[in-house]
mmCIF file of C-alpha atoms in Angstrom:
data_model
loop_
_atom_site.group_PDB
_atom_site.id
_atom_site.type_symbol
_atom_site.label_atom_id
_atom_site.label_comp_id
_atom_site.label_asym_id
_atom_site.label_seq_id
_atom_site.Cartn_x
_atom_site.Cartn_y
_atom_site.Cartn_z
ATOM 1 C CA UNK A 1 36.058 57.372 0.189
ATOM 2 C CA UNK A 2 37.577 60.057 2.200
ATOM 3 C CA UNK A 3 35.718 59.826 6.436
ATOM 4 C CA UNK A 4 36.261 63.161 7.642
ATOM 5 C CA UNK A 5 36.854 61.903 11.153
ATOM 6 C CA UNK A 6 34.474 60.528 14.406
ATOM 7 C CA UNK A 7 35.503 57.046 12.097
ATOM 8 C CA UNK A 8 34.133 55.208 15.805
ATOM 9 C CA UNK A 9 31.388 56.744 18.226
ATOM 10 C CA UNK A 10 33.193 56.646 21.372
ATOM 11 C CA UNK A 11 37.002 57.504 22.577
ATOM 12 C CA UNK A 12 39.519 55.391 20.049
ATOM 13 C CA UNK A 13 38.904 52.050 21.543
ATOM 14 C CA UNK A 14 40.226 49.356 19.602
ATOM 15 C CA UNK A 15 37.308 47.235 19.622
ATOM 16 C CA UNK A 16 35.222 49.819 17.688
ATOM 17 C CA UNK A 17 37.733 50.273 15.244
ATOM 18 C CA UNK A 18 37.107 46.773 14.788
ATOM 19 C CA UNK A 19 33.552 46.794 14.253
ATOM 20 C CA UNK A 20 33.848 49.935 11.802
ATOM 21 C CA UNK A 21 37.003 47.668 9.999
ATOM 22 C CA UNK A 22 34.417 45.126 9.120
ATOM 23 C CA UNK A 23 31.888 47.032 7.697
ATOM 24 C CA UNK A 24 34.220 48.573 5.627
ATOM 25 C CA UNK A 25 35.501 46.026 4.629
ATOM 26 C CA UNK A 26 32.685 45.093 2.408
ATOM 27 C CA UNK A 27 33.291 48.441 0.255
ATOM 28 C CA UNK A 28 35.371 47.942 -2.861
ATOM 29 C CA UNK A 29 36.507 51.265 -2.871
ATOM 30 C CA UNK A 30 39.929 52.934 -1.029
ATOM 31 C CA UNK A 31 39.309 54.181 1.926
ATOM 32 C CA UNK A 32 41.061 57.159 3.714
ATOM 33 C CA UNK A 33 40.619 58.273 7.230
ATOM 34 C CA UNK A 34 40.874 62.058 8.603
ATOM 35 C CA UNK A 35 41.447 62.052 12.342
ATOM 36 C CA UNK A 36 38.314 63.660 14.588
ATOM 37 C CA UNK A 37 37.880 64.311 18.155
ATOM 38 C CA UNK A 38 36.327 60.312 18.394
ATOM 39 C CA UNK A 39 39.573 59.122 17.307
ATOM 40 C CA UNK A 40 41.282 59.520 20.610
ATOM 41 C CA UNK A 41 40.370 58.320 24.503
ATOM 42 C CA UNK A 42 38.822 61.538 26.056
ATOM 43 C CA UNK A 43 41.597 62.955 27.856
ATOM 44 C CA UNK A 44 44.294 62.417 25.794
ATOM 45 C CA UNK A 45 47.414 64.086 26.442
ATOM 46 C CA UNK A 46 49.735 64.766 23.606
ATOM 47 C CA UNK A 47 52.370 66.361 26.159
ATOM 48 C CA UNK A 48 54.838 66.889 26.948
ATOM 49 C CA UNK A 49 56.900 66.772 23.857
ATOM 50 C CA UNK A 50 56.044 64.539 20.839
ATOM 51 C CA UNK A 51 53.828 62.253 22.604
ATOM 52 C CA UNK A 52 51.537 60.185 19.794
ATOM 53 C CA UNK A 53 50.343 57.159 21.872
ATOM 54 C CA UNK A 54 46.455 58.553 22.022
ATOM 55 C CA UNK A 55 46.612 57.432 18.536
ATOM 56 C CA UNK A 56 47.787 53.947 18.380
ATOM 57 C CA UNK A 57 44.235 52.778 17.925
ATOM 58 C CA UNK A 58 43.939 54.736 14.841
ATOM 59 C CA UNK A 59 47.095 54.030 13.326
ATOM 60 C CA UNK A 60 46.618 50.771 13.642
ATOM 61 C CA UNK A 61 43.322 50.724 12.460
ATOM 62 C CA UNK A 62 44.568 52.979 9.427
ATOM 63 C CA UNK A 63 47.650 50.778 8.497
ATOM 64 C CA UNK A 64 44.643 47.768 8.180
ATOM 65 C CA UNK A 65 42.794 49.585 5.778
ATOM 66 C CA UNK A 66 44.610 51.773 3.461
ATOM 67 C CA UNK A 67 48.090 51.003 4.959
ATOM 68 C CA UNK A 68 49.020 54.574 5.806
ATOM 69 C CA UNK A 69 50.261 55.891 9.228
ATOM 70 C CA UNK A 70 50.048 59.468 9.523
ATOM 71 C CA UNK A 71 47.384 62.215 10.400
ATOM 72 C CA UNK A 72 48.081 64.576 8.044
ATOM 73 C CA UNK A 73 48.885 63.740 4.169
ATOM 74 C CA UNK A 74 48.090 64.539 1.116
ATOM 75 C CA UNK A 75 48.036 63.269 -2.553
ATOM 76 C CA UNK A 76 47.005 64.579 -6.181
ATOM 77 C CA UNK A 77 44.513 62.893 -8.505
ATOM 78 C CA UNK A 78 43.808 64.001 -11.907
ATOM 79 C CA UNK A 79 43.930 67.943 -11.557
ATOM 80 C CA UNK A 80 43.130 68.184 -7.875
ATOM 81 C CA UNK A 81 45.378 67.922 -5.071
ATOM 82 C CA UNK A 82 44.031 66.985 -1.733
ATOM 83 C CA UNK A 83 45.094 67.241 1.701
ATOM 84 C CA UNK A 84 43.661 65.513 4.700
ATOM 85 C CA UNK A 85 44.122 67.105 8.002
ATOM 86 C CA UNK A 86 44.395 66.182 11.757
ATOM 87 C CA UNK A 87 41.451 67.259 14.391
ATOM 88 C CA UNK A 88 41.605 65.644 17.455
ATOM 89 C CA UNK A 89 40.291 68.516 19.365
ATOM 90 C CA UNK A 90 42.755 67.888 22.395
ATOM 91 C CA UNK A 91 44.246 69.391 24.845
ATOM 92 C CA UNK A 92 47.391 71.161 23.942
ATOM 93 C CA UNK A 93 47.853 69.091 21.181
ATOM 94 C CA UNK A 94 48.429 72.172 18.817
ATOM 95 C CA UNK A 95 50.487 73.939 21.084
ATOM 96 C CA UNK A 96 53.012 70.594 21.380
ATOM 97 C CA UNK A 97 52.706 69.947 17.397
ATOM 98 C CA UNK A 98 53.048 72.872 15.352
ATOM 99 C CA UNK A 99 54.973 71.735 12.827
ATOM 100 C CA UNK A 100 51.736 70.003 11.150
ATOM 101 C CA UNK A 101 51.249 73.890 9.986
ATOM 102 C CA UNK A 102 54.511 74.504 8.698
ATOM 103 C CA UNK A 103 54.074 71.147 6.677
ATOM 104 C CA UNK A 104 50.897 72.649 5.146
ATOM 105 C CA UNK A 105 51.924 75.744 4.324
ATOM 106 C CA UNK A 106 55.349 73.878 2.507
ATOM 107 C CA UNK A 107 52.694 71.519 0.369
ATOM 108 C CA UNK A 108 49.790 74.127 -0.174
ATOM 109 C CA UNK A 109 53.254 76.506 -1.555
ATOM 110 C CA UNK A 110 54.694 72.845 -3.468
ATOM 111 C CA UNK A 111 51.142 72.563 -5.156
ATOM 112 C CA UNK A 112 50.394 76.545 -6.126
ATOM 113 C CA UNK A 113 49.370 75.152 -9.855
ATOM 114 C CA UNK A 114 46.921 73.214 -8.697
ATOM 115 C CA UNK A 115 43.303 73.141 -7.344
ATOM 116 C CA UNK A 116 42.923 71.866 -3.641
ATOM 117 C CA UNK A 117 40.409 70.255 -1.793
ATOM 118 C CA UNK A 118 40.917 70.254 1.579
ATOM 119 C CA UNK A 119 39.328 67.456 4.594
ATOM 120 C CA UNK A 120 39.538 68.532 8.169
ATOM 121 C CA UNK A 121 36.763 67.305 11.453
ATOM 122 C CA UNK A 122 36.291 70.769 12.464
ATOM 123 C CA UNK A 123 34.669 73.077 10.767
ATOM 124 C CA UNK A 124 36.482 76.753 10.047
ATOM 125 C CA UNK A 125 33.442 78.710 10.147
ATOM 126 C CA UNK A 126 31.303 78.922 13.187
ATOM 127 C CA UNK A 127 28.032 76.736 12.421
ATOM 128 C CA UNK A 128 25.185 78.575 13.606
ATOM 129 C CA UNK A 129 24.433 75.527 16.074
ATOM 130 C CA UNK A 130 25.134 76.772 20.181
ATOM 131 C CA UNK A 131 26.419 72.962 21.422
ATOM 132 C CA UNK A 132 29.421 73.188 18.323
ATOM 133 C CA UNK A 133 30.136 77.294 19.401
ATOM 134 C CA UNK A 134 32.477 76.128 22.263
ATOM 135 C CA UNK A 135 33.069 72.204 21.157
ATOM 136 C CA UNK A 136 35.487 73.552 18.422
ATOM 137 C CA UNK A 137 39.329 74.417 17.991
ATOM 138 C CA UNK A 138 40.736 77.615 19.536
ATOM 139 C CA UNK A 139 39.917 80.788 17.638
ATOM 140 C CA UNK A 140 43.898 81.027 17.564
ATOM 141 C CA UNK A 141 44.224 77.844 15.750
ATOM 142 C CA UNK A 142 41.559 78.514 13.350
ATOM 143 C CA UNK A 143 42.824 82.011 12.669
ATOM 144 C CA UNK A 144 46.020 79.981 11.752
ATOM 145 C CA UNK A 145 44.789 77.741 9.683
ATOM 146 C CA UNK A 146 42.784 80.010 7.689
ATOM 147 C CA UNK A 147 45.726 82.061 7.303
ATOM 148 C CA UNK A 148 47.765 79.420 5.661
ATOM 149 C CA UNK A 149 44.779 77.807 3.552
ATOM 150 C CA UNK A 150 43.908 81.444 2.102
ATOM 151 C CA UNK A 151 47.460 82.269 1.111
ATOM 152 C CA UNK A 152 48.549 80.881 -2.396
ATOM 153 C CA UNK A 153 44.701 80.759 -3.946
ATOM 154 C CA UNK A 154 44.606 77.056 -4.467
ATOM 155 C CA UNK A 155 42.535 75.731 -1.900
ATOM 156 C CA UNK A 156 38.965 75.687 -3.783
ATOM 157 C CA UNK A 157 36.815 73.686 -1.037
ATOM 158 C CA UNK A 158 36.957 72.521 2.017
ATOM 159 C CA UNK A 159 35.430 69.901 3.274
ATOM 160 C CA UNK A 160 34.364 69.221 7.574
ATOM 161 C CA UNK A 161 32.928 66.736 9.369
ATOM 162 C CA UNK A 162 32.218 67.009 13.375
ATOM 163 C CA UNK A 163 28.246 67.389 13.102
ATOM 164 C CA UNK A 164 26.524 64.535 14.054
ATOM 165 C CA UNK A 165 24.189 62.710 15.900
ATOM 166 C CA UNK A 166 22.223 64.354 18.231
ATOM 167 C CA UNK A 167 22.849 67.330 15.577
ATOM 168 C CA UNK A 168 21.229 68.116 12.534
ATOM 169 C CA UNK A 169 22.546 70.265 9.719
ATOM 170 C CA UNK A 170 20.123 72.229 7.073
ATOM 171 C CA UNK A 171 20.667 74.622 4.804
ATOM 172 C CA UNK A 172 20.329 77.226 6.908
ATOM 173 C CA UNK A 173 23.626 75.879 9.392
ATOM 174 C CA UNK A 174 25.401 74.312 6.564
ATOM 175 C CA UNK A 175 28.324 76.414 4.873
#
């Protein structure tokens, strides 16, 4: 089961990772986490430098479940290869960790034989929904991204979460 981020309803507190913890818990499948703008106390600040504290709740929660401790990874199974990446939709965070695109574009390049499936929070494409127009990444970041997932041919699907309650997706918003 791959949760493509907002894993608790709130801003990263502990406590709700908790409560989310033991209802999966019951599952008897593997569970993977993608980091979303929930993820994270509003406010964070990733700056200056490396900073990572924001997401000591997560980790923590993440090393519980699946044992992992990173926000972006990836894996293959069977023919596919799959890559989960970070959204925390932050302030500077982006600017003050860019090397998370240089290590996609190194394993989308690593994994040109095979087909990819990729998890992010926010979605590429602009939803047709006004309240997600401006609640997204930068236009520069997206341009970014889409520039590195379009350039070997690999990446088949891709796969966004971010749309949620009060928000309803159709059809006619979904893409």
């Amino acid at each position: 089961l791959i949760i493509d981020g907002d894993i608790v309803d709130s801003g990263g507190q502990k406590t709700n990772y908790d409560v989310m913890l033991n209802y999966f818990s019951k599952l008897q499948v593997p569970i993977l986490f993608e980091l979303g703008n929930h993820e994270t106390p509003y406010g964070s600040k990733f700056f200056p430098g490396y900073n990572m504290q924001p997401l000591n709740n997560f980790f923590e929660a993440q090393k519980r479940i699946n044992g992992l401790d990173k926000i972006a990874y990836s894996f293959d199974a069977g023919r596919w290869h799959f890559i989960i990446w970070p959204d925390p939709l932050r302030d500077m965070f982006w600017e003050t960790h860019p090397h998370y695109f240089n290590w996609l574009d190194e394993d989308l390049s690593m994994h040109k034989d095979r087909p990819v499936m990729f998890f992010q929070h926010i979605s590429l494409l602009p939803l047709g929904i006004d309240p997600m127009i401006n609640y997204s990444d930068k236009v520069a970041v997206k341009s970014k991204l889409l520039d590195i997932l379009t350039r070997y041919g690999n990446v088949r699907y891709v796969y966004s979460g971010h749309t949620h309650i009060p928000l309803r997706a159709s059809f006619k918003t979904a893409n």
